[in-house]
Amino acid sequence: MGKKIIKIVFIGLIIGLVSCSKPLVNQHLTDYVNPFIGTTTLWDSTDLGFQPTRRAWGAEAYPGATLPNSMVQVTPVTQWRSGSGYQYEDTVIYAFAHTSKGHWNLCYAPFIGVSGQVNPSNYSSAYTHEKESAAPGYYQVYLDKYDINAEVTSTLRCAFHKYTFKPG
């Protein structure tokens, strides 16, 4: 009889603890993704694991928005003719590529929102990482030169750009 009472008390304690505990937060696995991984060029031989004899490839990933097997890969371009076109250590954005395909020379169709005086020979904008964010399927950055907040996302067949301008 004593063992039966101990079991009932133990089960009662477990039920009481479970019913009083906080519910588990429903986390999505994408909350743990960092789209900036792989966007930095590796220059240090310690990081590379060997002593390079010339510039090592790096920044082969981009933080932009895409879906698996989609026709578009919309991402910022910070440097033409360099890996994916985006390098974390850069401080200027030239455009957003619609069809990045993961390499600078594969089907670019560049777009960028501008305001005020625009010079075709210098249409780029400075930006900072403090005003930049990315998540799977989404990228956002504040274009300092034009006072524009730029956001991009994509579907399987098209990309969406949202440019928020200052009033006036």
mmCIF file of C-alpha atoms in Angstrom:
data_model
loop_
_atom_site.group_PDB
_atom_site.id
_atom_site.type_symbol
_atom_site.label_atom_id
_atom_site.label_comp_id
_atom_site.label_asym_id
_atom_site.label_seq_id
_atom_site.Cartn_x
_atom_site.Cartn_y
_atom_site.Cartn_z
ATOM 1 C CA MET A 1 0.000 0.000 0.000
ATOM 2 C CA GLY A 2 2.895 2.405 0.761
ATOM 3 C CA LYS A 3 4.417 2.067 -2.714
ATOM 4 C CA LYS A 4 1.045 2.808 -4.301
ATOM 5 C CA ILE A 5 0.686 6.051 -2.313
ATOM 6 C CA ILE A 6 4.245 7.117 -3.224
ATOM 7 C CA LYS A 7 3.494 6.525 -6.926
ATOM 8 C CA ILE A 8 0.248 8.547 -6.722
ATOM 9 C CA VAL A 9 2.011 11.432 -4.930
ATOM 10 C CA PHE A 10 4.878 11.325 -7.455
ATOM 11 C CA ILE A 11 2.479 11.363 -10.432
ATOM 12 C CA GLY A 12 0.546 14.211 -8.786
ATOM 13 C CA LEU A 13 3.763 16.221 -8.385
ATOM 14 C CA ILE A 14 4.711 15.691 -12.022
ATOM 15 C CA ILE A 15 1.242 16.743 -13.229
ATOM 16 C CA GLY A 16 1.371 19.795 -10.956
ATOM 17 C CA LEU A 17 4.827 20.829 -12.203
ATOM 18 C CA VAL A 18 3.900 20.377 -15.863
ATOM 19 C CA SER A 19 0.632 22.316 -15.508
ATOM 20 C CA CYS A 20 2.353 25.203 -13.674
ATOM 21 C CA SER A 21 5.370 25.487 -15.986
ATOM 22 C CA LYS A 22 5.578 28.033 -18.785
ATOM 23 C CA PRO A 23 4.456 26.782 -22.182
ATOM 24 C CA LEU A 24 7.268 26.156 -24.658
ATOM 25 C CA VAL A 25 7.706 28.964 -27.157
ATOM 26 C CA ASN A 26 7.061 27.798 -30.672
ATOM 27 C CA GLN A 27 10.443 28.543 -32.311
ATOM 28 C CA HIS A 28 10.991 28.155 -36.044
ATOM 29 C CA LEU A 29 14.283 26.669 -37.191
ATOM 30 C CA THR A 30 14.762 29.661 -39.499
ATOM 31 C CA ASP A 31 15.076 31.860 -36.387
ATOM 32 C CA TYR A 32 18.532 30.331 -35.923
ATOM 33 C CA VAL A 33 19.794 31.071 -39.467
ATOM 34 C CA ASN A 34 22.451 33.760 -39.977
ATOM 35 C CA PRO A 35 22.370 34.813 -43.676
ATOM 36 C CA PHE A 36 25.669 36.708 -43.264
ATOM 37 C CA ILE A 37 27.717 33.521 -42.764
ATOM 38 C CA GLY A 38 30.065 33.138 -45.735
ATOM 39 C CA THR A 39 29.878 36.780 -46.830
ATOM 40 C CA THR A 40 33.322 37.775 -45.512
ATOM 41 C CA THR A 41 36.439 37.408 -47.629
ATOM 42 C CA LEU A 42 39.084 35.349 -45.882
ATOM 43 C CA TRP A 43 42.468 37.068 -46.053
ATOM 44 C CA ASP A 44 44.280 35.601 -43.032
ATOM 45 C CA SER A 45 46.272 32.388 -43.566
ATOM 46 C CA THR A 46 45.094 31.215 -40.117
ATOM 47 C CA ASP A 47 41.462 31.433 -41.267
ATOM 48 C CA LEU A 48 42.247 29.819 -44.616
ATOM 49 C CA GLY A 49 44.324 26.979 -43.201
ATOM 50 C CA PHE A 50 47.147 27.568 -45.716
ATOM 51 C CA GLN A 51 49.474 30.316 -46.906
ATOM 52 C CA PRO A 52 47.926 31.771 -50.075
ATOM 53 C CA THR A 53 50.190 32.711 -52.975
ATOM 54 C CA ARG A 54 47.537 35.075 -54.375
ATOM 55 C CA ARG A 55 44.164 36.449 -53.307
ATOM 56 C CA ALA A 56 42.010 33.644 -51.944
ATOM 57 C CA TRP A 57 38.389 33.363 -52.971
ATOM 58 C CA GLY A 58 35.955 34.489 -50.388
ATOM 59 C CA ALA A 59 32.546 36.006 -49.869
ATOM 60 C CA GLU A 60 30.920 33.342 -52.013
ATOM 61 C CA ALA A 61 27.603 33.626 -50.160
ATOM 62 C CA TYR A 62 25.145 36.511 -50.227
ATOM 63 C CA PRO A 63 22.635 37.584 -47.558
ATOM 64 C CA GLY A 64 19.785 38.298 -49.952
ATOM 65 C CA ALA A 65 16.399 36.676 -50.430
ATOM 66 C CA THR A 66 15.809 33.533 -52.445
ATOM 67 C CA LEU A 67 13.904 30.269 -52.384
ATOM 68 C CA PRO A 68 15.267 26.842 -53.360
ATOM 69 C CA ASN A 69 15.173 26.313 -57.144
ATOM 70 C CA SER A 70 13.763 29.788 -57.766
ATOM 71 C CA MET A 71 14.365 32.013 -60.771
ATOM 72 C CA VAL A 72 15.433 35.023 -58.686
ATOM 73 C CA GLN A 73 18.059 35.661 -56.036
ATOM 74 C CA VAL A 74 17.666 39.299 -54.992
ATOM 75 C CA THR A 75 20.669 40.563 -53.051
ATOM 76 C CA PRO A 76 22.743 43.705 -52.514
ATOM 77 C CA VAL A 77 25.845 44.194 -54.656
ATOM 78 C CA THR A 78 28.756 45.825 -52.843
ATOM 79 C CA GLN A 79 31.461 44.959 -55.353
ATOM 80 C CA TRP A 80 31.252 44.066 -59.031
ATOM 81 C CA ARG A 81 33.501 41.240 -60.238
ATOM 82 C CA SER A 82 33.898 39.685 -56.819
ATOM 83 C CA GLY A 83 32.485 36.368 -55.655
ATOM 84 C CA SER A 84 28.745 36.653 -55.021
ATOM 85 C CA GLY A 85 28.868 40.440 -55.415
ATOM 86 C CA TYR A 86 28.430 41.071 -51.674
ATOM 87 C CA GLN A 87 31.315 41.314 -49.248
ATOM 88 C CA TYR A 88 30.607 42.004 -45.593
ATOM 89 C CA GLU A 89 33.654 44.241 -45.166
ATOM 90 C CA ASP A 90 32.451 46.679 -47.869
ATOM 91 C CA THR A 91 30.707 49.934 -46.988
ATOM 92 C CA VAL A 92 28.960 50.821 -50.280
ATOM 93 C CA ILE A 93 25.974 49.261 -52.052
ATOM 94 C CA TYR A 94 25.786 49.727 -55.825
ATOM 95 C CA ALA A 95 22.510 47.960 -56.549
ATOM 96 C CA PHE A 96 20.309 44.982 -55.824
ATOM 97 C CA ALA A 97 20.821 42.099 -58.224
ATOM 98 C CA HIS A 98 17.650 40.292 -59.232
ATOM 99 C CA THR A 99 19.235 37.146 -60.601
ATOM 100 C CA SER A 100 22.472 36.765 -58.692
ATOM 101 C CA LYS A 101 22.847 33.004 -59.158
ATOM 102 C CA GLY A 102 25.569 33.190 -56.506
ATOM 103 C CA HIS A 103 28.239 34.748 -58.705
ATOM 104 C CA TRP A 104 28.824 38.276 -59.957
ATOM 105 C CA ASN A 105 28.868 37.492 -63.677
ATOM 106 C CA LEU A 106 25.746 35.328 -63.906
ATOM 107 C CA CYS A 107 22.719 37.216 -65.190
ATOM 108 C CA TYR A 108 22.705 40.395 -63.134
ATOM 109 C CA ALA A 109 19.746 42.734 -63.515
ATOM 110 C CA PRO A 110 20.641 45.578 -61.092
ATOM 111 C CA PHE A 111 18.112 47.921 -59.423
ATOM 112 C CA ILE A 112 18.407 50.564 -56.695
ATOM 113 C CA GLY A 113 16.090 53.191 -55.260
ATOM 114 C CA VAL A 114 17.393 56.768 -55.408
ATOM 115 C CA SER A 115 16.267 60.273 -54.501
ATOM 116 C CA GLY A 116 17.572 63.795 -55.116
ATOM 117 C CA GLN A 117 20.395 64.388 -57.555
ATOM 118 C CA VAL A 118 21.565 61.175 -59.221
ATOM 119 C CA ASN A 119 24.879 60.941 -60.998
ATOM 120 C CA PRO A 120 25.127 57.932 -63.359
ATOM 121 C CA SER A 121 28.844 57.640 -62.661
ATOM 122 C CA ASN A 122 28.318 57.546 -58.876
ATOM 123 C CA TYR A 123 24.905 56.127 -57.997
ATOM 124 C CA SER A 124 26.103 53.953 -55.088
ATOM 125 C CA SER A 125 25.178 54.573 -51.463
ATOM 126 C CA ALA A 126 27.061 54.115 -48.228
ATOM 127 C CA TYR A 127 25.529 51.861 -45.577
ATOM 128 C CA THR A 128 26.382 50.461 -42.152
ATOM 129 C CA HIS A 129 25.830 47.023 -40.685
ATOM 130 C CA GLU A 130 23.973 48.649 -37.784
ATOM 131 C CA LYS A 131 21.219 49.573 -40.270
ATOM 132 C CA GLU A 132 21.247 46.239 -42.113
ATOM 133 C CA SER A 133 19.387 43.019 -41.339
ATOM 134 C CA ALA A 134 18.691 39.703 -43.020
ATOM 135 C CA ALA A 135 16.606 36.603 -42.427
ATOM 136 C CA PRO A 136 15.781 33.671 -44.700
ATOM 137 C CA GLY A 137 13.869 35.173 -47.612
ATOM 138 C CA TYR A 138 14.326 38.795 -46.518
ATOM 139 C CA TYR A 139 16.992 41.518 -46.631
ATOM 140 C CA GLN A 140 16.851 45.128 -45.386
ATOM 141 C CA VAL A 141 19.335 48.004 -45.457
ATOM 142 C CA TYR A 142 19.222 51.774 -45.007
ATOM 143 C CA LEU A 143 20.836 53.622 -47.929
ATOM 144 C CA ASP A 144 22.529 56.583 -46.244
ATOM 145 C CA LYS A 145 23.161 58.683 -49.372
ATOM 146 C CA TYR A 146 19.506 58.684 -50.435
ATOM 147 C CA ASP A 147 17.808 58.440 -46.993
ATOM 148 C CA ILE A 148 15.924 55.363 -48.199
ATOM 149 C CA ASN A 149 15.154 52.171 -46.320
ATOM 150 C CA ALA A 150 15.356 49.311 -48.829
ATOM 151 C CA GLU A 151 13.740 45.922 -48.285
ATOM 152 C CA VAL A 152 13.736 42.952 -50.662
ATOM 153 C CA THR A 153 12.107 39.538 -50.664
ATOM 154 C CA SER A 154 11.339 36.955 -53.326
ATOM 155 C CA THR A 155 9.018 34.254 -54.547
ATOM 156 C CA LEU A 156 9.810 31.412 -56.940
ATOM 157 C CA ARG A 157 9.420 33.637 -60.008
ATOM 158 C CA CYS A 158 9.873 37.264 -58.947
ATOM 159 C CA ALA A 159 11.424 39.575 -56.391
ATOM 160 C CA PHE A 160 9.766 42.391 -54.492
ATOM 161 C CA HIS A 161 11.513 45.654 -53.653
ATOM 162 C CA LYS A 162 10.130 48.064 -51.067
ATOM 163 C CA TYR A 163 11.755 51.484 -50.817
ATOM 164 C CA THR A 164 10.635 53.737 -47.975
ATOM 165 C CA PHE A 165 11.458 57.389 -48.641
ATOM 166 C CA LYS A 166 11.604 60.222 -46.116
ATOM 167 C CA PRO A 167 8.525 62.512 -46.184
ATOM 168 C CA GLY A 168 8.808 65.195 -48.851
#
